mmCIF file of C-alpha atoms in Angstrom:
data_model
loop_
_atom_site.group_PDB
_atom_site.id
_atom_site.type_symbol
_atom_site.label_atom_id
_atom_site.label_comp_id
_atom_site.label_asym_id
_atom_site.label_seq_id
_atom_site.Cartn_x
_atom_site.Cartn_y
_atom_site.Cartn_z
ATOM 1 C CA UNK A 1478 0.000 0.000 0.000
ATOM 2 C CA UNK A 1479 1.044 3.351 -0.548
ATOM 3 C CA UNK A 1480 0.608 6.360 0.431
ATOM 4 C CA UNK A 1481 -1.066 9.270 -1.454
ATOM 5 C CA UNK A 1482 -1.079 13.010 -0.919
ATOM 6 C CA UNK A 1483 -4.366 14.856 -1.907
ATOM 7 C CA UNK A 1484 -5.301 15.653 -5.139
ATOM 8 C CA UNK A 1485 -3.835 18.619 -6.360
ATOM 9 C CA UNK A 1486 -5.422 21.652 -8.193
ATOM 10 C CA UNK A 1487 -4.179 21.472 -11.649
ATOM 11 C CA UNK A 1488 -6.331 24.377 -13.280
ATOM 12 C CA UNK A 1489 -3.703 26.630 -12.829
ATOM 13 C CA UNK A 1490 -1.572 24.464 -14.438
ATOM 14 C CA UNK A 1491 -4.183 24.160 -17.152
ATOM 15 C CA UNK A 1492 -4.527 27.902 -17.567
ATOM 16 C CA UNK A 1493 -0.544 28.073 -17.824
ATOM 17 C CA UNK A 1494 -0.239 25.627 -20.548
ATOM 18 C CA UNK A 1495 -2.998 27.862 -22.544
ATOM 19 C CA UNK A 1496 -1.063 31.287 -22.009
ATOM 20 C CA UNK A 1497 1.966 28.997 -23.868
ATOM 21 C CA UNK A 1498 -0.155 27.290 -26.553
ATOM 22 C CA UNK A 1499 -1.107 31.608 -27.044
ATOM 23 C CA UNK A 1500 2.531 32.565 -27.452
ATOM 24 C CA UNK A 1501 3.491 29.446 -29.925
ATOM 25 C CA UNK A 1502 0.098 30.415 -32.056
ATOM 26 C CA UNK A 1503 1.722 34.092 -31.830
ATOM 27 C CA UNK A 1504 5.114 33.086 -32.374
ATOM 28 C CA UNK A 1505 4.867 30.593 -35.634
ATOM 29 C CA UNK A 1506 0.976 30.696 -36.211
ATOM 30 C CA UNK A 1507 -1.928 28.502 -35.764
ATOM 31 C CA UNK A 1508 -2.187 24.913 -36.955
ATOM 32 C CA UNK A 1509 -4.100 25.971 -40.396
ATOM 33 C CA UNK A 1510 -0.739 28.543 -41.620
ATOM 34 C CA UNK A 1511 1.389 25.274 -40.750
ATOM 35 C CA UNK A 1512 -0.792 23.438 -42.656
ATOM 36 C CA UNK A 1513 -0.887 25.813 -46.168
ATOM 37 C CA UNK A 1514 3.201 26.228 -45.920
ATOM 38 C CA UNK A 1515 4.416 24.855 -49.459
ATOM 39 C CA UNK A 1516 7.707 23.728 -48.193
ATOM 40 C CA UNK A 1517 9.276 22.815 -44.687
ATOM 41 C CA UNK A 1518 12.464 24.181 -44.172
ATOM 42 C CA UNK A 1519 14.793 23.085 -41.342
ATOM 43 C CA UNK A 1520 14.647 25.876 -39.600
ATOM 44 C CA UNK A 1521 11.007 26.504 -39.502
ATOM 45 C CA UNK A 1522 10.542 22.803 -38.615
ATOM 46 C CA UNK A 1523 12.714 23.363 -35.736
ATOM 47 C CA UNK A 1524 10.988 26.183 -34.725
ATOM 48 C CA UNK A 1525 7.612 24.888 -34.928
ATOM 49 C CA UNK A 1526 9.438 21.249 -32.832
ATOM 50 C CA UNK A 1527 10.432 23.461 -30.120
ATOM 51 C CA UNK A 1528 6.970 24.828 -29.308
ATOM 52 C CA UNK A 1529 5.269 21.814 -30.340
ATOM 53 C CA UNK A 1530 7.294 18.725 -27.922
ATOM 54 C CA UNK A 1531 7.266 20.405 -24.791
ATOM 55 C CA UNK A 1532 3.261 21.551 -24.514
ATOM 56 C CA UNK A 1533 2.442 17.850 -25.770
ATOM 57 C CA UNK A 1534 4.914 17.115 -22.603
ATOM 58 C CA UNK A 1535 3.278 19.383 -20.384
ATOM 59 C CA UNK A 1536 -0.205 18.063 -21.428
ATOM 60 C CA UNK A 1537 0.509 14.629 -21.117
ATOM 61 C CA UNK A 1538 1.746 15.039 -17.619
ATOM 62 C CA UNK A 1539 -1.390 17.069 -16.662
ATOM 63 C CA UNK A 1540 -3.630 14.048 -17.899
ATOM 64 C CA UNK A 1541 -2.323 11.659 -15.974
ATOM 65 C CA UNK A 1542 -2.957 13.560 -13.132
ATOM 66 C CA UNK A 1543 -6.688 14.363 -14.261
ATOM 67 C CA UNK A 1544 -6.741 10.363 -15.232
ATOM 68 C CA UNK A 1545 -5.235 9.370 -11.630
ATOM 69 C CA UNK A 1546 -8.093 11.487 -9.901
ATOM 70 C CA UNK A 1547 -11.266 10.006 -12.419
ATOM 71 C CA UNK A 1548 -9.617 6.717 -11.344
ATOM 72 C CA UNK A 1549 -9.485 7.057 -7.625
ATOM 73 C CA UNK A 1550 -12.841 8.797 -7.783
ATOM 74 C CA UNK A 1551 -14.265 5.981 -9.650
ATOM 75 C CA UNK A 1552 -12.444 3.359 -6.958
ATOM 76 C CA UNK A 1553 -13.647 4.783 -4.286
ATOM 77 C CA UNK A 1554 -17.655 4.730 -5.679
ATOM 78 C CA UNK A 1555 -17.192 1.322 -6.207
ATOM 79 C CA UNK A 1556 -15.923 0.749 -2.804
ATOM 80 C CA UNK A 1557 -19.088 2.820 -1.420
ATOM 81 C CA UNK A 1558 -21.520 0.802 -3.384
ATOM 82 C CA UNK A 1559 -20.080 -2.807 -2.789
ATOM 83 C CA UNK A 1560 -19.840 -1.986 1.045
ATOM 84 C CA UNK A 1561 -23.682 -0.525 1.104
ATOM 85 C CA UNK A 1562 -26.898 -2.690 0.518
ATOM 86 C CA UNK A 1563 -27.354 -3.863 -3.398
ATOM 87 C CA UNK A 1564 -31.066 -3.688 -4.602
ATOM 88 C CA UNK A 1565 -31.323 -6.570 -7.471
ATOM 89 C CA UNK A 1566 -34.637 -6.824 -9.505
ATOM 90 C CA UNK A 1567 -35.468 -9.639 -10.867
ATOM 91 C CA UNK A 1568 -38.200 -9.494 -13.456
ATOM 92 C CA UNK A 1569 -40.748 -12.526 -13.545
ATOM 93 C CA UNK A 1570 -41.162 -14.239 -16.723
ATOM 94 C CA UNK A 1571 -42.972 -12.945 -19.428
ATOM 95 C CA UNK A 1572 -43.649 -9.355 -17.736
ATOM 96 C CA UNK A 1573 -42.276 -6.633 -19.236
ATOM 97 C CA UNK A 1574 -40.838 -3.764 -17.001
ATOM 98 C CA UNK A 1575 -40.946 -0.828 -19.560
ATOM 99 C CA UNK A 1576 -43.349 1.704 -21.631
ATOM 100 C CA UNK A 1577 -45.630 -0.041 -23.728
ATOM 101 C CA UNK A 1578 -44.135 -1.040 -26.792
ATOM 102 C CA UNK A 1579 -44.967 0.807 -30.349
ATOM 103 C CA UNK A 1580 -44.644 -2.449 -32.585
ATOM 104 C CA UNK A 1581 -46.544 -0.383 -35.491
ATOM 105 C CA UNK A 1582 -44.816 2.482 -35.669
ATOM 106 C CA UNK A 1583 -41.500 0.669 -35.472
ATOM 107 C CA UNK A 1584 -42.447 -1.442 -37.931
ATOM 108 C CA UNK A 1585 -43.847 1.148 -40.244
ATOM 109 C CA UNK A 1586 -40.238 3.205 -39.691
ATOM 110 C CA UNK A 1587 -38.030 0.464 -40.431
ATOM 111 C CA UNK A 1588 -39.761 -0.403 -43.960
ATOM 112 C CA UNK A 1589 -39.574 3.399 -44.801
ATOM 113 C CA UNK A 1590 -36.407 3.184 -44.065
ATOM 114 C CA UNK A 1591 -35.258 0.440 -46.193
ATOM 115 C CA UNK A 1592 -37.427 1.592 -48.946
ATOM 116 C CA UNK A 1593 -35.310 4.973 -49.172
ATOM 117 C CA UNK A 1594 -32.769 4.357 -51.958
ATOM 118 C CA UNK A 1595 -29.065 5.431 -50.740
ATOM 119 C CA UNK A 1596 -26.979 7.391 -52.185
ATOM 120 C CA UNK A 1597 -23.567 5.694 -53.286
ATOM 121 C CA UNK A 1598 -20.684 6.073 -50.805
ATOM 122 C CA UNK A 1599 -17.032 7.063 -52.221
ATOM 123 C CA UNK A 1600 -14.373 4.863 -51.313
ATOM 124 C CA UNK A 1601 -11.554 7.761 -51.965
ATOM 125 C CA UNK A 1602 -10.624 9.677 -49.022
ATOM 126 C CA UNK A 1603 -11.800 13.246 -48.778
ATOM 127 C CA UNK A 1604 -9.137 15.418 -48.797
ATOM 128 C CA UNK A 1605 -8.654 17.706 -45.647
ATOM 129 C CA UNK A 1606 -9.548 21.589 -45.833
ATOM 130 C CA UNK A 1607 -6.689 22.823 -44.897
ATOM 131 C CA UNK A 1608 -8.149 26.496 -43.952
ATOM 132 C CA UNK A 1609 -10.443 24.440 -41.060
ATOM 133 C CA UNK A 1610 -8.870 22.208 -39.015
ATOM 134 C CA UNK A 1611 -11.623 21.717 -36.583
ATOM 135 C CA UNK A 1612 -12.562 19.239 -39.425
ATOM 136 C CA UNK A 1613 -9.338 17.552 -39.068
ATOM 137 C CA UNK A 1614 -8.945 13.955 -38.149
ATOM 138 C CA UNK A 1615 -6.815 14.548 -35.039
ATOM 139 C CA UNK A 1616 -6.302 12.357 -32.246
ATOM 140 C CA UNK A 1617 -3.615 13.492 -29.148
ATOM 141 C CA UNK A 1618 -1.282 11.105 -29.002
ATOM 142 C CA UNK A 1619 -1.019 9.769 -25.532
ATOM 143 C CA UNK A 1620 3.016 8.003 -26.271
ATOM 144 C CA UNK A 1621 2.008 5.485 -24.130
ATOM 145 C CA UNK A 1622 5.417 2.950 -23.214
ATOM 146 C CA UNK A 1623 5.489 -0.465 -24.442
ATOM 147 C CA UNK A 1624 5.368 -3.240 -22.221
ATOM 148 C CA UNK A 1625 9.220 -5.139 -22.373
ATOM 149 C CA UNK A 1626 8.036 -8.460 -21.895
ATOM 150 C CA UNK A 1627 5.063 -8.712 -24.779
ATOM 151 C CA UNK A 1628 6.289 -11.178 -27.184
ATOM 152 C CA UNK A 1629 5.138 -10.719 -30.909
ATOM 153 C CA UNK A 1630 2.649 -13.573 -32.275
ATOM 154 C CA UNK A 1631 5.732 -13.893 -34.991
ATOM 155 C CA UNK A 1632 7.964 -14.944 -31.982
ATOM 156 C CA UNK A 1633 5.617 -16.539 -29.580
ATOM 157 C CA UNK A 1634 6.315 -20.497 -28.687
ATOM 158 C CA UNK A 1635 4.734 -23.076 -30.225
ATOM 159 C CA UNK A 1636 3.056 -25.891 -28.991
ATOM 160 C CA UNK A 1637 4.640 -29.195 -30.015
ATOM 161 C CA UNK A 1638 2.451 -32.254 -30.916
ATOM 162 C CA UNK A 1639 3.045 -35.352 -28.771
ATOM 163 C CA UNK A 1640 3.745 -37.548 -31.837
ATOM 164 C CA UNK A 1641 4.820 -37.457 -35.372
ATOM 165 C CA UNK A 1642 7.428 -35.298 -36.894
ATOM 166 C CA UNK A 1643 8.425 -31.977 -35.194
ATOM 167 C CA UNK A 1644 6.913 -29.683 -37.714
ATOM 168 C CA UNK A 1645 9.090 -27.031 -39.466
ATOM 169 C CA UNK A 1646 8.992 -23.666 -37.590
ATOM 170 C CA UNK A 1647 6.775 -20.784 -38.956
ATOM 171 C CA UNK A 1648 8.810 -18.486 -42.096
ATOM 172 C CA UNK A 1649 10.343 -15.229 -40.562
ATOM 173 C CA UNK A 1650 8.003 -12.488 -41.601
ATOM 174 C CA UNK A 1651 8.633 -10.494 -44.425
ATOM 175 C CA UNK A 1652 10.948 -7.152 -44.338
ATOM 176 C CA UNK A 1653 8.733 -4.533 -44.188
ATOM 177 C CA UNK A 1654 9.144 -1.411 -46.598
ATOM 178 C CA UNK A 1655 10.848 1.886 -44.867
ATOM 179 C CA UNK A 1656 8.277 4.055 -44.617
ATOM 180 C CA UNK A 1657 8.407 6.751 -46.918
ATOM 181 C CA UNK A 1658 7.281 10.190 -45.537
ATOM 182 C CA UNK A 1659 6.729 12.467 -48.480
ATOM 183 C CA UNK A 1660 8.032 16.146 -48.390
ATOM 184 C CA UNK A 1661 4.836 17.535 -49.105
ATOM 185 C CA UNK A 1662 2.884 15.921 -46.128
ATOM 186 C CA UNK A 1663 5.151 17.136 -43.333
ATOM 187 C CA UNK A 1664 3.857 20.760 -42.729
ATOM 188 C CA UNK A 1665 0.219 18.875 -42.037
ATOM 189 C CA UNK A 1666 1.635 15.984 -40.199
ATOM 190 C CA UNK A 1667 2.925 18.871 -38.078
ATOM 191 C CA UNK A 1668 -0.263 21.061 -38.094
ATOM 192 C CA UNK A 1669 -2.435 17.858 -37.192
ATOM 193 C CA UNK A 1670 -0.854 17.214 -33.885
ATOM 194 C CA UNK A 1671 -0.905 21.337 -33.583
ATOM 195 C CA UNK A 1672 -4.743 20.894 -33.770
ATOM 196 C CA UNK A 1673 -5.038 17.640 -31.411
ATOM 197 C CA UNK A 1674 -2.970 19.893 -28.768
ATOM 198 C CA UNK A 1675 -5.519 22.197 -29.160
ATOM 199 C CA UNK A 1676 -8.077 20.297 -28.483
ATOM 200 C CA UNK A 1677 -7.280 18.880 -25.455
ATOM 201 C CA UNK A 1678 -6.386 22.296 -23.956
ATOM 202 C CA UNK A 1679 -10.121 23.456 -24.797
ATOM 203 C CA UNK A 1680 -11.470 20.089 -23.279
ATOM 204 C CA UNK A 1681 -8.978 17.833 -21.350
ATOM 205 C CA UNK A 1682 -11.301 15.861 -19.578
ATOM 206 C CA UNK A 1683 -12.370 13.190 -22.568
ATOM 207 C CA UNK A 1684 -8.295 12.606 -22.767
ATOM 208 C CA UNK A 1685 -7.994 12.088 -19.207
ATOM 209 C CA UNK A 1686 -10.953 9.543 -19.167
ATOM 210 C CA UNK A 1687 -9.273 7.859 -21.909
ATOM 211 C CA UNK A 1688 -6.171 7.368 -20.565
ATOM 212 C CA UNK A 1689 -7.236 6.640 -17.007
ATOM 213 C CA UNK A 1690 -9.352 3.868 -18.800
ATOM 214 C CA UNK A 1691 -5.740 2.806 -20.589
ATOM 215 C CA UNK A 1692 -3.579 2.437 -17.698
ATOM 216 C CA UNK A 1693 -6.405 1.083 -15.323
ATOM 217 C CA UNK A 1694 -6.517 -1.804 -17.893
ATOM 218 C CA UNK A 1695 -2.699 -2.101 -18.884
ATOM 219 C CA UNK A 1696 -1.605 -1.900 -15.366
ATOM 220 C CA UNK A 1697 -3.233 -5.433 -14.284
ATOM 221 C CA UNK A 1698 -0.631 -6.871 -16.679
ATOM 222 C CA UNK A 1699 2.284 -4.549 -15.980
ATOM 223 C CA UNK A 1700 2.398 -2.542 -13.148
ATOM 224 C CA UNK A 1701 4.678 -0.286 -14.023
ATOM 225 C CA UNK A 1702 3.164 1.438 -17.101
ATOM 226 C CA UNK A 1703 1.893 4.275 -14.850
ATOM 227 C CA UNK A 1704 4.871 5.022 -13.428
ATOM 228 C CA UNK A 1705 7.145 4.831 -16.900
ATOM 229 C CA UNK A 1706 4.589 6.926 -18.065
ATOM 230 C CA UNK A 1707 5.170 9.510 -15.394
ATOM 231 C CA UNK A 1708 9.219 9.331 -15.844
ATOM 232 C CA UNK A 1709 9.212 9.287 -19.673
ATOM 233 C CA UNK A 1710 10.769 12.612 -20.242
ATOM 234 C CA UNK A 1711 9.840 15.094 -23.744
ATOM 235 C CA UNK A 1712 11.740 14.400 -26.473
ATOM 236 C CA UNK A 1713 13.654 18.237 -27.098
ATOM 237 C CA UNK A 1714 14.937 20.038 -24.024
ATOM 238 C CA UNK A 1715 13.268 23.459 -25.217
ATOM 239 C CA UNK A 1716 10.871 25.368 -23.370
ATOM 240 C CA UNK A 1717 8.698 28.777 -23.287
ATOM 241 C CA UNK A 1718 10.891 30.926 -22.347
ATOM 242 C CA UNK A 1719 8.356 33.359 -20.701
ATOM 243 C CA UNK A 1720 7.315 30.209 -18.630
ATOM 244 C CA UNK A 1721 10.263 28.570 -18.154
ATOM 245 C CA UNK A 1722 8.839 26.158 -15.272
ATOM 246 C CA UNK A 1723 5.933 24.715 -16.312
ATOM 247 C CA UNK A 1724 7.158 21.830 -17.140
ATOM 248 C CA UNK A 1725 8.825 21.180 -14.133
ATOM 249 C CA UNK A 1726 5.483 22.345 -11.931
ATOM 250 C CA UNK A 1727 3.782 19.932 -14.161
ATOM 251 C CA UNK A 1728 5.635 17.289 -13.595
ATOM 252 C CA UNK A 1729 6.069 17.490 -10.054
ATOM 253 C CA UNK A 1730 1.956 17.451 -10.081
ATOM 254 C CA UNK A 1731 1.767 14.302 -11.969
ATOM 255 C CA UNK A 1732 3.804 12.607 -9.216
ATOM 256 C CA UNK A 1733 1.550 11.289 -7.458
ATOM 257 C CA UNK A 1734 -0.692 9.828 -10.218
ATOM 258 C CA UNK A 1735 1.473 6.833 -10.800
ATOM 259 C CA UNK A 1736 0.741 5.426 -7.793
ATOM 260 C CA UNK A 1737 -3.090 5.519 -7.872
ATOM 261 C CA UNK A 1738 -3.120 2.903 -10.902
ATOM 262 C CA UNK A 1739 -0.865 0.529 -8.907
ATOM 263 C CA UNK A 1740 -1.777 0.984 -5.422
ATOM 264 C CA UNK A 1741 -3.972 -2.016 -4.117
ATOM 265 C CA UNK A 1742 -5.918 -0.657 -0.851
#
């Protein structure tokens, strides 16, 4: 068992990493004037890595402490209701327990329904708008770590028959191709995970559910994902320089998240 310190107020925080997200849309502009550049140069990439790496840093940090309060929250209503008396009920057979059922009217829906020709459905991708990336397809990447010990299927032992001939072991999977990024995609591969950050500063609390659903699942078959999650560090050592410690404040708030996933009382 261990102990753990009182949940700590991370608005602040929050509001912090906003005021920084500000200065980077100031400084080399929002996620649809990455997205319209023509060419990437190494310097502008660099410039827009520096702002990008540590706010996805600082934002994952403050979701695992968001996810390690939904989770003990969620623990400790469980513990209330399994401790208190359960009400079961158990409805006889044949009655039914709801509103009176509308068999016509469902039926009547359903062949109006079916009777409505569709239209045909493309099978080419639509191509993004580049001028609204609130349309985007943009998911925050939460960089969970891998687990050391998971074995690929392609390398996983195999189960000998009792009898016969040992049969000849499985062909070694096929190389696969280096993936080719093409020159012309990197300014939106870049303004795509610009938009995601934004998104989880306007609303952090789906991203924290989701990843306090994650680790509560992953860390019944390795206990340590919470807290490699908590020491994996961000992958440039840049920072805002008008807010030179957030970082650091938000990763001294996430501390005590990575024990709420593995703690056992």
């Amino acid at each position: 068992m261990t102990d753990i310190a009182a949940p700590i107020n991370t608005e602040p925080l929050w509001t912090r990493a906003r005021a920084s997200f500000a200065r980077a849309v100031a400084a080399i502009g929002d996620a649809a004037a990455i997205a319209m550049l023509t060419a990437l140069p190494k310097k502008l990439r660099r410039q827009i890595i520096a702002w990008l790496c540590p706010l996805e840093h600082v934002v994952r940090k403050l979701l695992l402490a968001e996810a390690a309060e939904l989770h003990r929250a969620h623990r400790e209503a469980a513990a209330r209701a399994a401790a208190g008396p359960r009400l079961v009920l158990i409805p006889l057979k044949g009655m039914y327990m709801g509103p009176p059922r509308a068999e016509n009217g469902t039926a009547a829906l359903r062949a109006a329904c079916a009777a409505e020709p569709r239209a045909p459905t493309s099978t080419r991708r639509r191509q993004p708008d580049l001028s609204r990336p609130e349309t985007w397809r943009a998911r925050f990447s939460l960089a969970l770590p891998r687990d050391p010990r998971l074995v690929p299927e392609s390398r996983a032992p195999r189960i000998r028959p009792l009898w016969g001939p040992t049969p000849p072991p499985p062909p070694p999977p096929p190389e696969r191709a280096p993936r080719v990024i093409r020159e012309e995609d990197a300014p939106f591969r870049l303004a795509r995970r610009f938009e995601a950050l934004r998104r989880v500063l306007e609303n952090p609390k789906p991203h924290a559910e989701r990843l306090a659903h994650i680790l509560a699942r992953e860390t019944r078959r390795w206990t340590q994902i919470a807290q490699r999650y908590w020491m994996r560090p961000c992958r440039t050592n840049d920072y805002d320089p008008d807010d030179p410690r957030l970082s650091l404040d938000a990763f001294g708030a996430s501390h005590d998240g990575q024990y709420v996933f593995s703690d056992s009382s």
